[in-house]
Backbone as JSON, one array per atom type, in Angstrom:
{
  "sequence": "XXXXXXXXXXXXXXXXXXXXXXXXXXXXXXXXXXXXXXXXXXXXXXXXXXXXXXXXXXXXXXXXXXXXXXXXXXXXXXXXXXXXXXXXXXXXXXXXXXXXXXXXXXXXXXXXXXXXXXXXXXXXXXXXXXXXXXXXXXXXXXXXXXXXXXXXXXXXXXXXXXXXXXXXXXXXXXXXXXXXXXXXXXXXXXXXXXXXXXXXXXXXXXXXXXXXXXXXXXXXXXXXXXXXXXXXXXXXXXXXXXXXXXXXXXXXXXXXXXXXXXXXXXXXXXXXXXXXXXXXXXXXXXXXXXXXXXXX",
  "N": [[-31.68, 36.59, -10.18], [-30.35, 36.56, -7.03], [-27.37, 36.82, -5.41], [-25.7, 36.37, -2.29], [-22.96, 38.19, -0.78], [-19.8, 37.72, 0.62], [-18.41, 40.18, 1.44], [-17.85, 43.66, 1.82], [-17.21, 45.2, -0.25], [-18.27, 46.31, -3.32], [-18.63, 44.65, -6.19], [-17.64, 45.54, -9.52], [-17.72, 46.42, -13.07], [-16.93, 43.89, -15.61], [-18.35, 40.98, -14.67], [-17.46, 37.69, -13.53], [-18.93, 34.36, -12.96], [-18.09, 31.77, -10.92], [-18.63, 28.35, -10.24], [-17.64, 26.52, -7.55], [-16.95, 23.94, -5.37], [-19.62, 23.56, -4.63], [-20.29, 26.39, -4.17], [-20.71, 29.69, -5.16], [-18.5, 31.77, -6.71], [-17.54, 35.18, -7.29], [-15.93, 36.75, -9.49], [-13.96, 39.52, -10.57], [-12.49, 42.16, -12.32], [-9.77, 44.51, -11.13], [-8.24, 47.82, -11.2], [-4.81, 47.84, -11.2], [-3.42, 50.13, -10.29], [-4.81, 51.21, -8.48], [-4.66, 49.83, -6.18], [-3.46, 49.52, -2.84], [-0.87, 48.79, -2.37], [0.51, 49.47, -4.75], [0.82, 52.2, -4.57], [3.13, 52.06, -2.76], [6.34, 52.99, -2.42], [9.23, 51.85, -4.28], [12.51, 50.67, -3.57], [15.94, 52.08, -4.26], [18.01, 50.59, -4.91], [20.32, 48.12, -6.4], [19.48, 44.65, -6.4], [20.16, 41.36, -5.86], [18.49, 38.06, -5.99], [17.86, 34.84, -4.58], [15.87, 32.1, -5.16], [14.59, 29.88, -3.03], [13.81, 26.89, -0.96], [13.86, 26.46, 1.85], [13.27, 29.14, 2.42], [11.43, 31.9, 1.0], [12.89, 33.83, -0.55], [16.41, 34.72, -0.63], [18.39, 37.49, -0.33], [20.96, 39.53, -1.79], [22.17, 40.93, 0.18], [22.32, 39.14, 2.06], [19.96, 38.82, 3.58], [17.17, 36.85, 4.61], [13.95, 36.08, 3.4], [10.89, 35.3, 4.15], [10.92, 33.04, 5.69], [9.28, 31.08, 6.79], [8.19, 29.43, 4.8], [9.55, 26.9, 4.34], [8.37, 25.34, 6.63], [5.8, 25.35, 5.94], [5.59, 24.06, 3.43], [6.88, 21.49, 3.97], [5.15, 20.63, 6.11], [2.69, 20.37, 4.92], [3.32, 18.73, 2.76], [3.84, 16.24, 4.07], [1.69, 15.74, 5.46], [-0.19, 15.2, 3.39], [0.96, 12.85, 2.41], [0.5, 11.0, 4.41], [-2.32, 11.01, 4.64], [-3.04, 10.41, 1.97], [-1.99, 7.74, 1.87], [-3.74, 6.51, 3.7], [-6.09, 6.83, 2.53], [-5.62, 5.05, 0.25], [-5.93, 2.52, 1.55], [-8.41, 2.44, 2.45], [-9.78, 2.61, -0.11], [-9.13, 0.31, -1.14], [-10.58, -1.41, 0.68], [-13.15, -0.73, -0.18], [-13.2, -1.42, -2.82], [-12.93, -4.33, -2.47], [-15.31, -4.9, -1.27], [-17.21, -4.16, -3.22], [-16.41, -6.09, -5.3], [-17.19, -8.25, -3.89], [-19.88, -8.16, -4.17], [-21.16, -6.63, -2.4], [-22.61, -4.04, -2.84], [-23.93, -1.65, -1.61], [-22.34, -1.23, 0.79], [-19.96, -0.53, -0.34], [-20.65, 1.77, -1.7], [-21.26, 3.4, 0.4], [-18.76, 3.69, 1.79], [-17.33, 4.99, -0.23], [-18.82, 7.35, -0.42], [-18.67, 8.49, 2.13], [-16.19, 8.28, 2.94], [-14.1, 8.89, 1.06], [-14.46, 11.15, -0.13], [-13.64, 14.45, -1.5], [-14.08, 17.07, -0.71], [-13.41, 18.25, 1.68], [-10.42, 17.94, 1.48], [-9.95, 19.51, -0.68], [-10.83, 22.18, 0.32], [-8.77, 22.37, 2.47], [-6.55, 22.43, 0.85], [-7.0, 24.58, -0.79], [-6.93, 26.62, 1.38], [-4.29, 26.29, 2.23], [-2.75, 26.78, -0.17], [-3.35, 29.67, -0.46], [-2.21, 30.6, 2.02], [0.46, 30.22, 1.28], [0.78, 31.92, -0.68], [0.27, 34.3, 0.36], [2.51, 34.51, 2.09], [4.74, 34.42, 0.16], [4.28, 36.6, -1.34], [4.46, 38.64, 0.5], [7.12, 38.41, 1.15], [8.33, 39.05, -1.34], [7.48, 41.66, -1.32], [9.04, 42.96, 0.54], [11.64, 42.73, -0.43], [11.49, 44.48, -2.68], [11.06, 46.79, -1.33], [13.53, 47.7, -1.07], [14.77, 47.7, -3.43], [15.46, 48.93, -6.79], [16.16, 47.47, -8.85], [15.87, 44.19, -9.61], [17.73, 41.09, -9.59], [16.89, 38.06, -10.55], [17.1, 34.51, -10.6], [16.46, 32.5, -13.43], [14.14, 30.22, -13.34], [12.7, 28.55, -15.11], [13.22, 26.2, -16.26], [13.27, 22.74, -15.86], [13.99, 20.67, -13.06], [17.01, 18.64, -12.61], [18.57, 15.38, -12.09], [17.08, 14.45, -9.82], [16.6, 11.98, -9.25], [18.64, 10.93, -7.69], [18.03, 11.67, -5.16], [16.14, 11.23, -1.93], [12.99, 9.74, -1.75], [11.25, 11.37, -0.05], [12.37, 13.9, -0.29], [12.13, 14.4, -2.93], [9.33, 14.36, -3.18], [8.8, 16.57, -1.55], [10.11, 18.65, -2.93], [8.65, 18.55, -5.2], [6.43, 20.06, -4.42], [7.35, 22.42, -4.3], [6.92, 25.92, -4.41], [8.04, 27.42, -6.75], [6.89, 28.41, -8.96], [4.86, 30.34, -8.16], [6.42, 32.02, -6.63], [7.81, 33.23, -8.84], [5.66, 34.46, -10.28], [4.98, 36.28, -8.14], [7.23, 38.01, -8.08], [7.12, 39.0, -10.78], [4.72, 40.3, -10.65], [4.66, 42.09, -8.39], [6.92, 43.73, -8.81], [6.29, 44.9, -11.15], [3.98, 46.41, -10.42], [4.87, 48.24, -8.59], [6.97, 49.6, -9.88], [9.54, 48.5, -10.1], [12.44, 47.1, -11.57], [12.61, 43.85, -13.0], [15.05, 41.6, -13.6], [15.85, 38.67, -15.38], [18.21, 36.14, -14.96], [20.72, 33.69, -15.89], [20.62, 30.68, -14.3], [22.58, 28.69, -13.85], [24.92, 27.07, -11.9], [25.09, 29.2, -10.1], [25.08, 28.95, -7.28], [27.39, 27.64, -6.75], [29.43, 29.0, -7.11], [32.06, 31.13, -5.85], [31.47, 34.25, -4.66], [33.55, 35.91, -3.45], [35.96, 35.37, -5.09], [35.22, 34.38, -7.42], [35.73, 31.7, -8.13], [34.96, 28.09, -8.98], [33.35, 26.02, -6.86], [32.64, 23.27, -4.69], [29.5, 22.5, -3.69], [28.3, 21.73, -0.43], [25.58, 20.64, 1.05], [24.1, 23.35, 2.35], [26.02, 25.07, 2.19], [29.09, 26.77, 1.15], [32.39, 26.14, 0.87], [35.56, 27.57, 1.3], [38.87, 27.21, 0.96], [41.14, 28.8, 0.39], [40.16, 31.62, 0.7], [39.56, 31.28, 3.17], [36.85, 31.25, 4.16], [33.55, 30.6, 4.76], [30.69, 30.25, 2.83], [27.27, 30.88, 2.89], [25.22, 29.07, 0.81], [22.81, 30.06, -0.58], [23.07, 32.77, -0.14], [25.36, 33.37, -1.55], [24.35, 32.61, -4.11], [22.66, 34.57, -4.71], [24.12, 36.99, -4.79], [25.89, 36.26, -7.06], [23.85, 36.0, -8.94], [23.28, 38.69, -9.25], [25.69, 39.67, -10.15], [25.7, 38.64, -12.79], [23.92, 40.27, -14.22], [23.64, 41.97, -17.24], [25.91, 40.54, -18.18], [27.87, 39.76, -20.94], [28.88, 37.31, -21.6], [27.6, 35.14, -20.35], [24.31, 34.64, -20.73], [20.68, 34.41, -20.34], [20.09, 32.22, -21.86], [22.23, 30.72, -22.11], [23.81, 27.59, -22.51], [24.13, 25.22, -19.64], [26.71, 23.83, -19.57], [28.52, 25.34, -21.12], [28.47, 27.66, -19.42], [29.73, 26.47, -17.09], [32.34, 26.2, -18.19], [33.14, 28.78, -18.82], [33.0, 29.88, -16.33], [35.31, 28.55, -15.17], [37.39, 29.28, -16.76], [37.61, 32.13, -16.39], [38.13, 32.05, -13.64], [40.79, 30.69, -13.89], [42.17, 32.67, -15.16], [42.69, 34.42, -13.27], [44.44, 33.36, -11.02], [45.6, 34.07, -8.47], [44.02, 35.58, -7.28], [42.46, 37.36, -4.56], [40.29, 37.6, -1.84], [37.46, 39.77, -2.13], [37.11, 42.77, -0.38], [34.91, 43.92, 0.07], [32.9, 41.99, -0.2], [31.23, 39.95, 2.06], [30.73, 36.89, 3.77], [27.77, 35.25, 4.77], [27.98, 33.51, 6.73], [30.32, 32.14, 9.11], [32.49, 29.96, 9.95], [33.81, 29.61, 12.85], [35.23, 27.82, 14.28], [36.16, 26.0, 12.43], [37.87, 27.61, 11.31], [39.75, 28.13, 13.35], [40.77, 25.51, 13.65], [42.21, 25.46, 11.15], [44.17, 27.52, 11.41], [45.51, 26.51, 13.51], [46.64, 24.29, 12.36], [48.21, 25.43, 10.31], [50.05, 26.99, 11.74], [51.41, 24.87, 13.12]],
  "CA": [[-31.17, 35.95, -9.04], [-29.52, 37.39, -5.97], [-26.17, 36.17, -4.51], [-25.16, 37.14, -1.02], [-21.58, 38.22, -0.81], [-19.33, 37.93, 2.04], [-17.53, 41.18, 1.43], [-18.5, 44.95, 1.78], [-16.83, 45.86, -1.58], [-19.35, 45.94, -4.39], [-17.83, 44.35, -7.42], [-17.96, 46.45, -10.58], [-17.17, 45.95, -14.33], [-17.39, 42.56, -16.0], [-18.33, 39.88, -13.56], [-17.58, 36.1, -13.88], [-19.39, 33.59, -11.77], [-17.47, 30.45, -10.98], [-19.04, 27.52, -9.4], [-16.63, 25.79, -6.99], [-17.2, 23.4, -4.13], [-21.05, 24.11, -4.43], [-20.42, 27.61, -3.83], [-20.5, 30.51, -6.17], [-17.5, 32.71, -6.6], [-17.81, 36.24, -8.1], [-14.63, 37.25, -10.08], [-14.04, 40.76, -11.25], [-11.03, 42.81, -12.47], [-9.58, 45.85, -10.76], [-7.02, 48.53, -11.64], [-3.74, 47.58, -10.25], [-3.02, 51.22, -9.8], [-5.71, 51.65, -7.28], [-4.22, 49.08, -4.9], [-2.69, 50.26, -1.87], [0.63, 48.45, -2.57], [0.84, 50.14, -6.01], [1.41, 53.45, -4.07], [4.21, 51.97, -1.93], [7.44, 53.29, -3.23], [10.2, 50.95, -4.24], [13.9, 51.09, -3.26], [16.78, 52.58, -5.03], [19.22, 49.74, -5.11], [20.31, 46.95, -7.21], [19.49, 43.43, -5.3], [20.01, 39.9, -6.34], [17.82, 37.17, -4.96], [17.92, 33.43, -4.97], [14.69, 31.45, -4.82], [14.67, 28.71, -2.13], [12.99, 25.87, -0.46], [13.7, 26.78, 3.28], [12.72, 30.55, 2.53], [10.92, 32.36, -0.18], [14.02, 34.62, -1.25], [17.68, 35.14, 0.08], [18.99, 38.53, -1.11], [22.44, 39.62, -2.1], [22.49, 41.51, 1.43], [22.18, 38.0, 2.99], [18.94, 38.74, 4.48], [16.24, 35.91, 4.18], [12.75, 36.57, 3.53], [9.71, 34.41, 4.03], [11.51, 31.93, 6.28], [8.33, 30.09, 7.31], [7.94, 28.61, 3.82], [9.89, 25.56, 4.62], [7.63, 24.67, 7.53], [4.43, 25.29, 5.2], [5.84, 22.94, 2.46], [6.99, 20.29, 4.63], [4.05, 19.93, 6.98], [1.58, 19.98, 4.1], [3.6, 17.45, 1.99], [3.78, 15.11, 5.15], [0.25, 15.41, 5.78], [-0.76, 14.59, 2.14], [1.49, 11.49, 2.34], [-0.04, 10.23, 5.42], [-3.74, 10.95, 4.14], [-3.16, 9.48, 0.78], [-1.74, 6.28, 2.27], [-5.03, 6.12, 4.37], [-7.15, 6.75, 1.35], [-5.43, 3.85, -0.58], [-6.44, 1.35, 2.23], [-9.97, 2.67, 2.51], [-10.27, 2.3, -1.41], [-8.98, -1.18, -1.37], [-11.64, -1.98, 1.23], [-14.34, -0.39, -1.07], [-13.05, -2.3, -3.95], [-13.18, -5.67, -2.18], [-16.66, -4.96, -0.99], [-17.69, -4.13, -4.43], [-16.2, -7.31, -5.96], [-17.96, -9.39, -3.22], [-21.27, -7.82, -4.33], [-21.64, -5.55, -1.37], [-22.54, -2.45, -3.29], [-24.35, -0.66, -0.73], [-21.41, -0.84, 1.52], [-18.95, 0.28, -1.22], [-21.04, 3.24, -1.88], [-21.18, 4.22, 1.72], [-17.4, 3.97, 1.91], [-17.0, 5.93, -1.27], [-19.47, 8.59, -0.2], [-18.42, 8.95, 3.4], [-14.76, 8.37, 3.38], [-13.32, 8.98, -0.15], [-14.81, 12.46, -0.76], [-12.43, 15.28, -1.81], [-14.36, 18.39, -0.46], [-12.43, 18.59, 2.82], [-9.24, 18.09, 0.98], [-9.81, 20.71, -1.41], [-10.74, 23.23, 1.02], [-7.71, 22.4, 3.05], [-5.5, 22.83, -0.2], [-7.28, 26.06, -1.03], [-6.4, 27.37, 2.36], [-2.85, 26.22, 2.21], [-2.24, 27.71, -1.24], [-3.53, 31.07, -0.1], [-1.24, 31.06, 2.94], [1.73, 30.25, 0.67], [0.75, 33.12, -1.79], [0.47, 35.56, 1.16], [4.0, 34.44, 2.52], [5.53, 34.71, -0.85], [4.0, 38.04, -1.73], [5.02, 39.59, 1.63], [8.42, 38.31, 1.16], [8.77, 39.83, -2.54], [7.35, 43.18, -1.07], [10.18, 43.31, 1.48], [12.7, 43.05, -1.27], [11.21, 45.6, -3.52], [11.2, 47.99, -0.58], [14.91, 48.41, -1.07], [15.32, 47.44, -4.8], [14.86, 49.48, -7.98], [16.31, 46.33, -9.93], [16.05, 42.83, -8.99], [18.19, 40.02, -10.48], [16.42, 36.81, -10.15], [17.42, 33.36, -11.49], [15.22, 32.08, -14.35], [13.83, 28.71, -13.02], [11.64, 27.99, -15.93], [13.54, 24.8, -16.72], [12.99, 21.68, -14.79], [15.33, 20.08, -12.17], [17.71, 17.39, -13.21], [19.37, 14.75, -11.15], [16.39, 14.37, -8.65], [16.68, 10.63, -8.99], [19.56, 10.56, -6.63], [17.56, 12.14, -3.85], [15.38, 10.46, -1.36], [11.58, 9.91, -1.98], [10.58, 12.52, 0.6], [12.88, 15.01, -0.9], [11.48, 14.38, -4.23], [7.89, 14.83, -3.08], [8.51, 17.84, -1.19], [10.44, 19.59, -4.0], [7.42, 18.75, -6.24], [5.44, 21.04, -4.07], [8.08, 23.66, -4.0], [6.27, 26.82, -5.07], [8.89, 28.37, -7.44], [5.94, 29.22, -9.92], [4.13, 31.41, -7.28], [7.44, 33.08, -6.39], [8.1, 33.99, -10.07], [4.56, 35.19, -10.44], [4.88, 37.17, -7.3], [8.29, 38.84, -8.54], [6.8, 39.77, -11.82], [3.57, 41.11, -10.3], [4.84, 43.16, -7.4], [7.9, 44.69, -9.38], [5.63, 45.78, -12.18], [3.08, 47.3, -9.87], [5.71, 49.21, -7.71], [7.83, 50.22, -10.58], [10.92, 47.95, -9.88], [12.85, 46.39, -12.92], [13.01, 42.54, -12.8], [15.79, 41.03, -14.65], [16.24, 37.1, -15.19], [19.52, 35.75, -15.39], [21.16, 32.45, -15.96], [20.67, 30.06, -12.91], [23.42, 27.59, -13.86], [26.13, 27.28, -11.11], [25.11, 30.41, -9.13], [25.02, 28.65, -5.92], [28.59, 26.92, -6.53], [30.62, 30.01, -7.55], [32.34, 31.87, -4.76], [31.48, 35.77, -4.91], [34.84, 36.52, -3.09], [37.12, 35.15, -6.0], [34.66, 33.86, -8.67], [36.05, 30.38, -8.39], [33.89, 27.28, -8.9], [33.6, 25.17, -5.87], [31.78, 22.17, -4.35], [28.55, 22.66, -2.64], [28.06, 20.76, 0.53], [24.36, 21.01, 1.77], [23.7, 24.87, 2.08], [27.4, 25.77, 2.44], [30.26, 26.63, 0.16], [33.8, 26.1, 1.77], [36.72, 28.15, 0.43], [40.17, 27.22, 1.83], [41.94, 29.8, 0.01], [39.95, 32.77, 1.17], [39.38, 31.0, 4.53], [35.48, 31.64, 4.37], [32.47, 29.59, 4.54], [29.58, 31.04, 2.31], [25.87, 30.24, 2.73], [25.08, 28.97, -0.69], [21.8, 30.94, -1.03], [23.62, 34.28, -0.23], [26.29, 33.44, -2.83], [23.71, 32.42, -5.49], [22.01, 35.87, -4.93], [25.16, 37.75, -5.29], [26.18, 35.83, -8.39], [22.68, 36.57, -9.86], [23.32, 40.29, -9.51], [26.95, 39.91, -11.04], [25.36, 38.26, -14.14], [23.14, 41.17, -14.99], [24.64, 42.35, -18.4], [27.18, 39.68, -18.57], [27.99, 39.31, -22.05], [29.13, 35.84, -21.95], [26.59, 34.31, -19.72], [23.07, 35.1, -20.98], [19.86, 33.6, -19.82], [19.97, 31.0, -22.48], [23.65, 29.98, -22.31], [23.91, 26.24, -21.86], [25.03, 25.14, -18.31], [27.96, 23.2, -19.92], [29.16, 26.54, -21.42], [28.49, 28.5, -18.15], [30.75, 25.95, -16.35], [33.44, 26.53, -19.01], [33.34, 30.23, -18.79], [33.41, 30.27, -14.99], [36.46, 27.98, -14.92], [38.39, 29.94, -17.61], [37.65, 33.16, -15.6], [39.14, 31.75, -12.46], [42.16, 30.46, -14.15], [43.02, 33.83, -15.72], [43.14, 35.09, -12.08], [44.81, 32.25, -10.08], [46.09, 34.5, -7.24], [42.98, 36.59, -6.84], [42.06, 37.23, -3.23], [38.81, 37.88, -1.55], [36.99, 41.28, -2.21], [36.81, 43.24, 1.02], [33.44, 44.45, 0.02], [31.98, 40.91, 0.0], [31.35, 39.3, 3.25], [29.87, 35.8, 3.84], [26.93, 35.24, 5.88], [28.29, 32.23, 7.62], [31.64, 32.22, 9.23], [32.83, 28.72, 10.83], [34.98, 30.11, 13.78], [35.71, 26.46, 14.86], [37.02, 25.41, 11.33], [39.03, 28.76, 11.09], [40.74, 27.87, 14.38], [41.48, 24.44, 13.39], [43.05, 25.63, 10.14], [45.0, 28.32, 11.9], [46.46, 25.61, 14.26], [47.55, 23.43, 11.5], [49.24, 26.24, 9.57], [51.24, 27.29, 12.62], [52.3, 23.56, 13.12]],
  "C": [[-30.2, 36.74, -8.25], [-28.61, 36.48, -5.21], [-25.59, 36.84, -3.5], [-23.56, 37.11, -1.09], [-20.93, 38.45, 0.61], [-18.17, 39.03, 2.14], [-18.45, 42.37, 1.41], [-18.17, 45.8, 0.6], [-17.75, 45.5, -2.77], [-18.52, 45.78, -5.7], [-18.33, 45.12, -8.72], [-17.29, 45.87, -11.9], [-17.71, 44.62, -14.78], [-17.18, 41.71, -14.76], [-18.14, 38.37, -14.15], [-17.85, 35.28, -12.55], [-18.74, 32.28, -12.0], [-18.07, 29.57, -9.81], [-18.03, 26.57, -8.87], [-17.01, 25.26, -5.61], [-18.74, 23.73, -3.6], [-21.14, 25.31, -3.9], [-20.21, 28.46, -5.19], [-19.58, 31.75, -6.0], [-17.71, 33.91, -7.63], [-16.47, 36.85, -8.39], [-14.82, 38.58, -10.85], [-12.67, 41.44, -11.38], [-10.96, 44.17, -11.67], [-8.38, 46.46, -11.3], [-5.87, 48.29, -10.59], [-3.27, 48.94, -9.6], [-3.78, 51.88, -8.65], [-5.44, 50.76, -6.08], [-3.27, 49.78, -4.07], [-1.12, 50.0, -2.0], [1.17, 49.14, -3.88], [1.56, 51.61, -5.61], [2.66, 53.24, -3.02], [5.39, 52.05, -2.76], [8.42, 52.14, -3.17], [11.53, 51.62, -3.96], [14.74, 51.82, -4.45], [18.0, 51.87, -5.3], [19.15, 48.75, -6.02], [20.6, 45.69, -6.38], [19.38, 42.21, -6.28], [19.27, 39.01, -5.41], [18.06, 35.81, -5.49], [16.58, 32.82, -4.28], [15.09, 30.12, -3.98], [13.48, 28.04, -1.63], [12.81, 26.3, 1.08], [13.18, 28.18, 3.41], [12.35, 30.88, 1.03], [12.18, 32.96, -0.88], [15.17, 34.78, -0.18], [18.08, 36.26, -0.8], [20.46, 38.74, -1.02], [22.97, 40.4, -0.66], [22.75, 40.28, 2.52], [20.93, 37.89, 3.99], [17.81, 37.65, 3.77], [14.91, 36.36, 4.47], [11.74, 35.36, 3.31], [10.23, 33.03, 4.61], [10.51, 30.67, 6.71], [7.82, 29.24, 6.1], [8.25, 27.25, 3.92], [8.95, 24.73, 5.47], [6.17, 24.48, 6.74], [4.52, 24.16, 4.1], [6.0, 21.73, 3.04], [6.01, 19.76, 5.37], [2.82, 19.5, 6.01], [1.97, 18.69, 3.21], [3.68, 16.15, 2.95], [2.57, 14.78, 5.23], [-0.42, 14.76, 4.53], [-0.3, 13.08, 2.02], [0.76, 10.68, 3.3], [-1.52, 10.17, 4.95], [-3.9, 10.18, 2.93], [-2.89, 7.97, 0.97], [-3.02, 5.7, 2.92], [-5.98, 5.8, 3.45], [-6.9, 5.34, 0.5], [-5.95, 2.54, 0.29], [-7.86, 1.3, 2.19], [-10.45, 2.35, 1.0], [-10.17, 0.91, -1.79], [-10.18, -1.87, -0.64], [-13.05, -1.91, 0.37], [-14.43, -1.22, -2.28], [-13.39, -3.79, -3.71], [-14.61, -5.77, -1.99], [-17.54, -4.94, -2.3], [-17.55, -5.44, -5.21], [-17.06, -8.41, -5.3], [-19.52, -9.12, -3.39], [-21.91, -6.99, -3.34], [-21.73, -4.08, -1.8], [-22.95, -1.42, -2.51], [-23.05, -0.25, 0.22], [-20.2, -0.22, 0.82], [-19.41, 1.55, -1.34], [-20.96, 3.96, -0.69], [-19.73, 4.63, 1.98], [-16.83, 4.99, 1.13], [-17.45, 7.2, -0.97], [-18.99, 9.24, 1.13], [-16.74, 9.11, 3.75], [-13.69, 8.67, 2.26], [-13.75, 10.25, -1.02], [-13.53, 13.31, -0.86], [-12.85, 16.79, -1.33], [-13.52, 18.94, 0.77], [-10.95, 18.87, 2.44], [-8.98, 19.13, 0.24], [-9.88, 21.97, -0.77], [-9.37, 23.31, 1.74], [-6.45, 22.93, 1.86], [-5.67, 24.23, -0.62], [-6.52, 27.05, 0.03], [-4.82, 27.57, 2.49], [-2.28, 27.0, 1.19], [-2.35, 29.21, -0.98], [-2.53, 31.6, 0.93], [0.12, 31.27, 2.35], [1.84, 31.51, -0.17], [1.0, 34.25, -0.75], [1.92, 35.59, 1.64], [4.78, 34.81, 1.44], [5.51, 36.13, -1.22], [4.55, 39.06, -0.77], [6.41, 39.69, 1.52], [9.0, 39.18, -0.08], [8.7, 41.37, -2.2], [8.56, 43.69, -0.26], [11.37, 43.44, 0.61], [12.6, 44.27, -2.11], [11.22, 46.77, -2.6], [12.55, 48.54, -0.77], [15.67, 48.17, -2.49], [14.71, 48.19, -5.96], [15.11, 48.52, -9.13], [16.6, 45.16, -9.19], [16.5, 41.88, -10.04], [17.8, 38.8, -9.98], [17.02, 35.64, -11.16], [16.17, 32.9, -12.31], [15.22, 30.55, -14.14], [12.79, 28.21, -13.76], [11.95, 26.39, -16.24], [13.32, 24.01, -15.58], [14.19, 21.18, -14.06], [15.7, 18.95, -12.93], [18.37, 16.75, -12.02], [18.37, 14.37, -9.87], [16.32, 12.91, -8.26], [17.64, 10.0, -7.81], [18.99, 11.0, -5.28], [16.53, 11.14, -3.19], [13.74, 10.76, -1.97], [10.91, 11.05, -1.31], [10.99, 13.82, 0.02], [12.25, 15.34, -2.25], [10.03, 15.06, -4.06], [7.84, 16.18, -2.57], [8.92, 18.89, -2.12], [9.33, 19.65, -5.0], [6.46, 19.74, -5.63], [6.13, 22.37, -3.82], [7.38, 24.79, -4.91], [7.09, 27.99, -5.9], [7.9, 29.19, -8.51], [5.37, 30.45, -9.27], [5.2, 32.35, -7.0], [7.78, 33.97, -7.66], [6.99, 34.79, -10.34], [4.47, 36.55, -9.48], [6.06, 38.4, -7.63], [7.94, 39.68, -9.62], [5.81, 40.82, -11.56], [3.97, 42.27, -9.52], [5.99, 44.25, -8.14], [7.18, 45.51, -10.41], [4.77, 46.87, -11.48], [3.93, 48.48, -9.11], [6.72, 49.9, -8.37], [9.42, 49.83, -10.48], [11.26, 47.22, -11.16], [13.31, 44.91, -12.3], [13.68, 42.01, -13.94], [16.24, 39.46, -14.33], [17.49, 36.85, -15.76], [19.57, 34.12, -15.37], [21.22, 31.74, -14.6], [21.86, 29.11, -12.82], [24.67, 27.94, -12.93], [26.36, 28.62, -10.29], [25.36, 30.11, -7.65], [26.51, 27.75, -5.7], [29.73, 27.74, -6.89], [30.86, 30.99, -6.2], [32.4, 33.33, -5.17], [32.84, 36.5, -4.62], [35.88, 36.56, -4.3], [36.68, 34.6, -7.27], [35.17, 32.39, -9.04], [35.02, 29.28, -8.3], [34.14, 26.3, -7.88], [32.51, 23.93, -5.78], [30.82, 22.49, -3.41], [28.37, 21.61, -1.61], [26.98, 21.33, 1.35], [24.11, 22.51, 1.35], [24.83, 25.58, 2.25], [28.49, 25.66, 1.28], [31.51, 26.84, 1.05], [34.92, 26.62, 0.84], [38.03, 28.24, 1.18], [40.9, 28.5, 1.59], [41.57, 31.23, 0.55], [39.5, 32.58, 2.7], [37.85, 31.55, 5.02], [34.56, 30.52, 4.25], [31.22, 30.43, 4.01], [28.35, 30.2, 2.5], [25.62, 30.33, 1.29], [23.85, 29.89, -1.2], [22.29, 32.39, -1.29], [24.56, 34.38, -1.46], [25.58, 33.44, -4.07], [23.19, 34.02, -5.73], [23.03, 36.96, -5.33], [25.71, 37.56, -6.76], [25.04, 36.23, -9.46], [22.89, 37.99, -10.2], [24.65, 40.53, -10.32], [26.44, 39.54, -12.57], [24.41, 39.28, -14.91], [24.04, 41.9, -16.02], [25.72, 41.72, -18.6], [27.04, 39.34, -20.1], [28.16, 37.9, -22.57], [28.16, 34.91, -21.51], [25.15, 34.87, -19.88], [21.95, 34.07, -20.45], [19.71, 32.28, -20.58], [21.33, 30.2, -22.92], [23.41, 28.55, -21.67], [24.7, 26.08, -20.72], [26.48, 24.69, -18.61], [28.99, 24.54, -20.38], [29.51, 27.48, -20.35], [29.62, 27.86, -17.33], [32.14, 26.49, -16.95], [33.88, 27.85, -18.63], [33.7, 30.56, -17.37], [34.88, 29.83, -14.68], [37.63, 28.77, -15.63], [38.54, 31.4, -16.79], [38.51, 33.18, -14.37], [40.4, 31.31, -12.75], [42.9, 31.65, -14.64], [43.34, 34.61, -14.45], [43.47, 34.2, -10.89], [45.15, 32.77, -8.69], [45.19, 35.63, -6.8], [42.49, 36.31, -5.32], [40.63, 37.67, -3.03], [38.7, 39.44, -1.52], [36.63, 41.7, -0.93], [35.41, 43.59, 1.1], [32.4, 43.39, 0.19], [32.3, 40.11, 1.26], [30.49, 38.26, 3.4], [28.96, 36.04, 4.89], [27.21, 34.27, 7.11], [29.72, 32.26, 7.85], [32.04, 31.03, 10.26], [34.01, 29.15, 11.6], [35.88, 28.85, 14.15], [36.63, 25.91, 13.78], [38.17, 26.43, 11.23], [40.22, 28.49, 12.22], [41.46, 26.88, 14.26], [42.49, 24.66, 12.16], [44.23, 26.49, 10.53], [46.09, 27.43, 12.78], [47.15, 24.73, 13.43], [48.55, 24.23, 10.7], [50.31, 26.58, 10.47], [51.96, 25.92, 13.11], [53.09, 23.41, 11.94]]
}
């Protein structure tokens, strides 16, 4: 049997035929060392990253990678919400027709309006776009990193019941699994070291003074240091700080992490901001207001 291929590259080695959507896919393995990206050199720095929803990664330099991820996730999630709501109505019409004995009508509705072929093709295209965006962002980080410190997000989210239904639905589509796969794959191929650290409270600790604060949206406000941190940037810096931390390991419970952070901050109550750490977001208007109040 001859199968026409849509590529000019002849597959070799062990072939696997996959029947999907009435099409035949030919899968085969390639040596990762032969890929062009494998010859791309990695950087020589230690970089911390934070995985996010609005972007794929934010690194400890404050640079955001894959900023189009938010639009991809939000638009697809909202599209599925609308389409699924319409399918529910159409399915209800088909069920009523079948209950009324109009089996031919019910079969036509099911066959012409409740198929999954177009939906599956759209989902496949969307997943490929997300993967391309994610891998491109990870490559940009590895371009400057010999060591990458990333949060271990294998645990599930908690407290999502307090969020809105739209937020829960969109977070359910969050592709943190693809990001984790890309970090592991790209770093291994290009010779960079990936180190997973404990994710607890990384986005609520101020890198300038290591104090535990209250996050408000995507910002961390610190009155003593008179700075406003972008939470993802702070999380990336804190992830880098936790590499080799003897007290906070990847398996340390979050309750103990919180206690350790507070104990460290209490031991240094008068610590000022590290001049080497600069926030990515500075609220000038808020600073002016605080200065006016202090002068008064």
